[in-house]
Amino acid sequence: MTSSSHSSASTTLGAEVTPRHIAIIMDGNGRWARRRGVPVAQGHKEGGEAVQRCVRAALKNEVPFLTLYAFSSENWRRSHEEVGELTSLLRFYLKHKLADLHRQGVRLRIIGEPEHFGAAVCQELQRAEEKTAQNKRLTMLLALSYGGRAEMVGAARSLACKVEAGLLHADDIDEAALSASLQTHDIPDPDVIVRTSGEKRLSNFLLWQSAYAELIFLEKLWPDFQESDFSEIIKRYARRQRRFGGRPSGEEKASS
């Protein structure tokens, strides 16, 4: 399925409509730590525990795609110390938690520009992707050094190179062509994008892919995220009527 497809964007489990792809902006680790008077590193560590709860909930609810915004391209503006702590935490989870993900049937995919973390981290990420490549229960995309605008610039540059090489005509560039050039080209668009911490913005996250996503904003900080919150997201999604620019069901008859 390409990222521009909506026809099978959600699946029915029992009486409920379950989103096929949930994407989460995991916000609030620093505020969680400051409110408790503990180091920010502790907030990031607790955020890592919330990630594990989120993955368990996705598996339990049979959601096949989960994208987590772990580190944005703008996060490099943070202090050298905090970036180092985040990098160390990432390497810890790759070393100590990857086996659990693999055993649970989770496929790990990386989007963004992880090369900015250095060769050693990139090699570990590549090994993790290769180790879990054949898993089918859940595809978890980890957005690292990711920016939606940068992703679209990369897609446009790729298409321009094809035109320049005579492999593509400019008139053939349409939405499908651009979608096929994104890093998420083989992943369905998110049905719902969630942000924790009470902030209500996308912050350069999946800008192209979120065109028709339902948006859900949670007041709680990411380290406080529980499996029950994941279930509530699914319930809230099921209550919404997705139109993709069309009229709601039955409206055309009523207006005719």
C-alpha positions as MATLAB code, in Angstrom:
seq = 'MTSSSHSSASTTLGAEVTPRHIAIIMDGNGRWARRRGVPVAQGHKEGGEAVQRCVRAALKNEVPFLTLYAFSSENWRRSHEEVGELTSLLRFYLKHKLADLHRQGVRLRIIGEPEHFGAAVCQELQRAEEKTAQNKRLTMLLALSYGGRAEMVGAARSLACKVEAGLLHADDIDEAALSASLQTHDIPDPDVIVRTSGEKRLSNFLLWQSAYAELIFLEKLWPDFQESDFSEIIKRYARRQRRFGGRPSGEEKASS';
ca = [
       0.000    0.000    0.000;
       1.299    3.460   -0.861;
       1.128    6.328    1.591;
      -1.520    8.050   -0.559;
      -4.049    5.234   -0.162;
      -7.092    5.705    2.077;
      -9.242    2.735    0.987;
      -8.029    0.391    3.712;
      -6.872    2.989    6.197;
      -8.633    1.300    9.080;
      -9.737   -2.165   10.012;
     -12.735   -3.465   11.899;
     -12.087   -5.504   15.040;
     -15.349   -6.727   16.498;
     -17.726   -3.760   16.637;
     -14.975   -1.114   16.724;
     -13.087    0.628   13.959;
      -9.380    0.417   14.707;
      -6.880    2.782   13.075;
      -4.365    1.067   10.851;
      -1.627    3.574   11.619;
      -1.200    5.667   14.775;
       1.545    8.306   14.907;
       2.544    9.928   18.183;
       4.438   13.107   19.020;
       5.917   12.090   22.373;
       6.077   15.437   24.162;
       6.654   16.375   27.785;
       9.676   14.466   29.113;
      11.455   17.647   30.186;
       8.400   19.183   31.836;
       7.698   15.900   33.622;
      11.201   16.022   35.120;
      11.083   19.724   36.058;
       7.742   19.338   37.839;
       9.289   16.616   39.988;
      12.606   18.335   40.541;
      14.595   15.528   38.940;
      17.175   15.635   36.104;
      15.797   15.843   32.556;
      17.581   12.561   31.858;
      15.156   10.889   34.268;
      12.259   12.292   32.277;
      13.670   10.791   29.089;
      14.191    7.462   30.845;
      10.574    7.426   32.018;
       9.566    8.387   28.478;
      11.357    5.260   27.293;
       9.240    3.191   29.658;
       6.136    4.831   28.168;
       7.319    3.741   24.712;
       7.325    0.144   25.879;
       3.785    0.482   27.239;
       2.711    2.052   23.947;
       4.163   -0.827   21.916;
       2.440   -3.381   24.138;
      -0.865   -1.572   23.649;
      -0.410   -1.419   19.868;
       0.204   -5.164   19.780;
      -2.725   -5.880   22.086;
      -5.083   -3.774   19.951;
      -3.708   -5.204   16.681;
      -2.666   -1.840   15.262;
      -0.226   -2.784   12.468;
       1.656    0.538   12.130;
       2.980    2.836   14.847;
       5.188    5.885   14.284;
       6.931    7.578   17.204;
       8.492   11.034   16.919;
      11.581   10.386   19.006;
      13.954   13.167   17.936;
      13.161   16.043   15.592;
      15.609   17.877   13.339;
      15.051   20.894   15.611;
      16.039   18.935   18.741;
      19.700   19.408   17.796;
      19.303   22.932   19.220;
      19.103   21.443   22.699;
      22.123   21.393   24.985;
      25.012   19.099   24.106;
      24.454   17.328   27.424;
      20.776   16.566   26.743;
      21.467   15.368   23.194;
      24.152   13.084   24.598;
      21.723   11.695   27.175;
      19.117   11.009   24.491;
      21.697    9.293   22.294;
      22.881    7.136   25.189;
      19.292    6.171   25.980;
      18.684    5.226   22.351;
      21.762    2.994   22.333;
      20.686    1.420   25.643;
      17.309    0.425   24.224;
      18.850   -0.892   21.021;
      21.163   -3.083   23.088;
      18.817   -4.243   25.833;
      15.261   -4.050   24.442;
      15.623   -5.025   20.781;
      15.403   -8.735   21.587;
      12.014   -8.161   23.266;
      10.715   -6.275   20.232;
      11.952   -9.006   17.922;
      10.368  -11.734   20.048;
       7.041   -9.887   19.959;
       7.084   -9.690   16.157;
       7.878   -5.965   15.899;
       9.585   -4.674   12.762;
      11.686   -1.566   13.377;
      12.004    1.096   10.693;
      13.949    4.355   10.940;
      12.933    7.561    9.155;
      14.702   10.900    9.230;
      18.423   11.602    9.056;
      19.927    9.258   11.673;
      23.400    9.724   10.169;
      23.642   12.892   12.261;
      23.978   10.651   15.330;
      27.286    9.311   14.007;
      28.491    6.141   12.320;
      28.338    3.908   15.408;
      24.668    4.687   16.144;
      23.777    4.341   12.456;
      25.333    0.883   12.361;
      23.349   -0.187   15.425;
      20.141    1.139   13.890;
      20.844   -0.662   10.629;
      21.473   -3.942   12.457;
      18.211   -3.481   14.355;
      16.298   -2.926   11.117;
      17.897   -5.964    9.502;
      17.258   -8.180   12.537;
      13.545   -7.349   12.643;
      12.921   -6.967    8.895;
      10.783  -10.103    8.545;
       8.508   -9.418   11.527;
       4.823   -8.928   10.693;
       2.786   -8.113   13.827;
       3.705   -4.449   14.124;
       5.828   -2.075   12.057;
       7.209    0.599   14.350;
       8.689    3.643   12.656;
      11.100    5.613   14.796;
      11.522    9.191   13.566;
      15.083   10.250   14.391;
      16.515   13.624   13.408;
      13.332   13.859   11.388;
      11.678   16.894    9.831;
       8.658   16.818    7.560;
       9.866   19.733    5.442;
      13.289   18.128    4.955;
      11.601   14.896    3.901;
       9.558   16.721    1.253;
      12.643   18.593    0.014;
      14.397   15.247   -0.337;
      11.476   13.840   -2.311;
      11.416   16.891   -4.595;
      15.170   16.628   -5.150;
      14.838   12.939   -6.024;
      12.138   13.688   -8.595;
      14.174   16.569  -10.044;
      17.162   14.261  -10.491;
      14.995   11.768  -12.381;
      13.703   14.513  -14.653;
      17.241   15.762  -15.241;
      18.381   12.230  -16.116;
      15.511   11.798  -18.555;
      13.901    9.051  -16.459;
      10.778   11.069  -15.703;
       8.831   13.817  -17.455;
       7.941   16.875  -15.393;
       4.266   16.505  -16.361;
       4.258   13.054  -14.751;
       4.938   14.473  -11.293;
       1.751   14.261   -9.249;
       0.758   13.454   -5.661;
       1.349    9.748   -6.174;
       4.854   10.388   -7.544;
       5.774   12.586   -4.603;
       4.311   10.093   -2.101;
       6.362    7.338   -3.715;
       9.512    9.419   -3.141;
       8.966    9.882    0.603;
      10.676    7.757    3.244;
       7.244    6.370    4.142;
       6.446    5.351    0.543;
       5.542    1.787    1.567;
       3.645    2.740    4.734;
      -0.031    3.830    4.848;
      -0.677    7.400    5.901;
      -1.450    7.791    9.620;
      -5.147    7.609   10.440;
      -4.588    9.536   13.635;
      -1.803   11.726   14.996;
      -1.558   12.093   18.757;
       0.380   14.675   20.726;
       0.856   14.582   24.473;
       1.599   17.456   26.907;
      -1.312   19.701   25.880;
       0.521   21.357   22.983;
      -1.593   21.616   19.819;
       0.722   21.670   16.808;
       2.399   19.187   14.465;
       5.941   20.521   14.908;
       7.139   19.510   11.436;
       5.934   15.904   11.838;
       4.677   13.903    8.825;
       3.424   17.074    7.129;
       2.550   15.435    3.799;
       1.247   12.212    5.304;
      -1.000   13.928    7.858;
      -3.240   15.612    5.256;
      -6.311   13.591    6.307;
      -5.221   12.356    9.723;
      -7.467   12.796   12.725;
      -5.724   14.889   15.392;
      -5.930   14.031   19.084;
      -4.250   16.147   21.764;
      -3.739   14.753   25.263;
      -3.035   16.918   28.296;
      -0.864   14.360   30.060;
       2.901   14.355   29.665;
       4.481   11.523   27.703;
       6.109    9.705   30.682;
       2.607    9.348   32.175;
       1.225    7.673   29.037;
      -0.450    4.333   29.847;
      -1.871    1.439   27.852;
      -5.340    2.689   28.798;
      -4.554    5.973   27.005;
      -3.828    4.034   23.834;
      -7.180    2.273   24.121;
      -8.905    5.626   24.661;
      -7.272    6.986   21.481;
      -8.782    4.099   19.518;
     -12.214    4.752   21.056;
     -12.035    8.454   20.225;
     -10.980    7.658   16.677;
     -13.866    5.210   16.242;
     -16.365    7.944   17.190;
     -15.156   10.257   14.432;
     -16.548   10.231   10.908;
     -13.807   10.307    8.284;
     -14.793   12.147    5.106;
     -11.557   12.690    3.109;
     -13.078   15.878    1.705;
     -16.471   14.316    0.904;
     -19.832   14.573    2.587;
     -20.794   12.383    5.534;
     -22.783    9.274    4.740;
     -26.461    9.999    4.016;
     -26.011   13.768    3.610;
     -26.317   13.681   -0.182;
     -29.703   11.946    0.058;
     -30.913   14.402    2.644;
     -29.969   17.381    0.492;
     -31.367   16.019   -2.779;
];
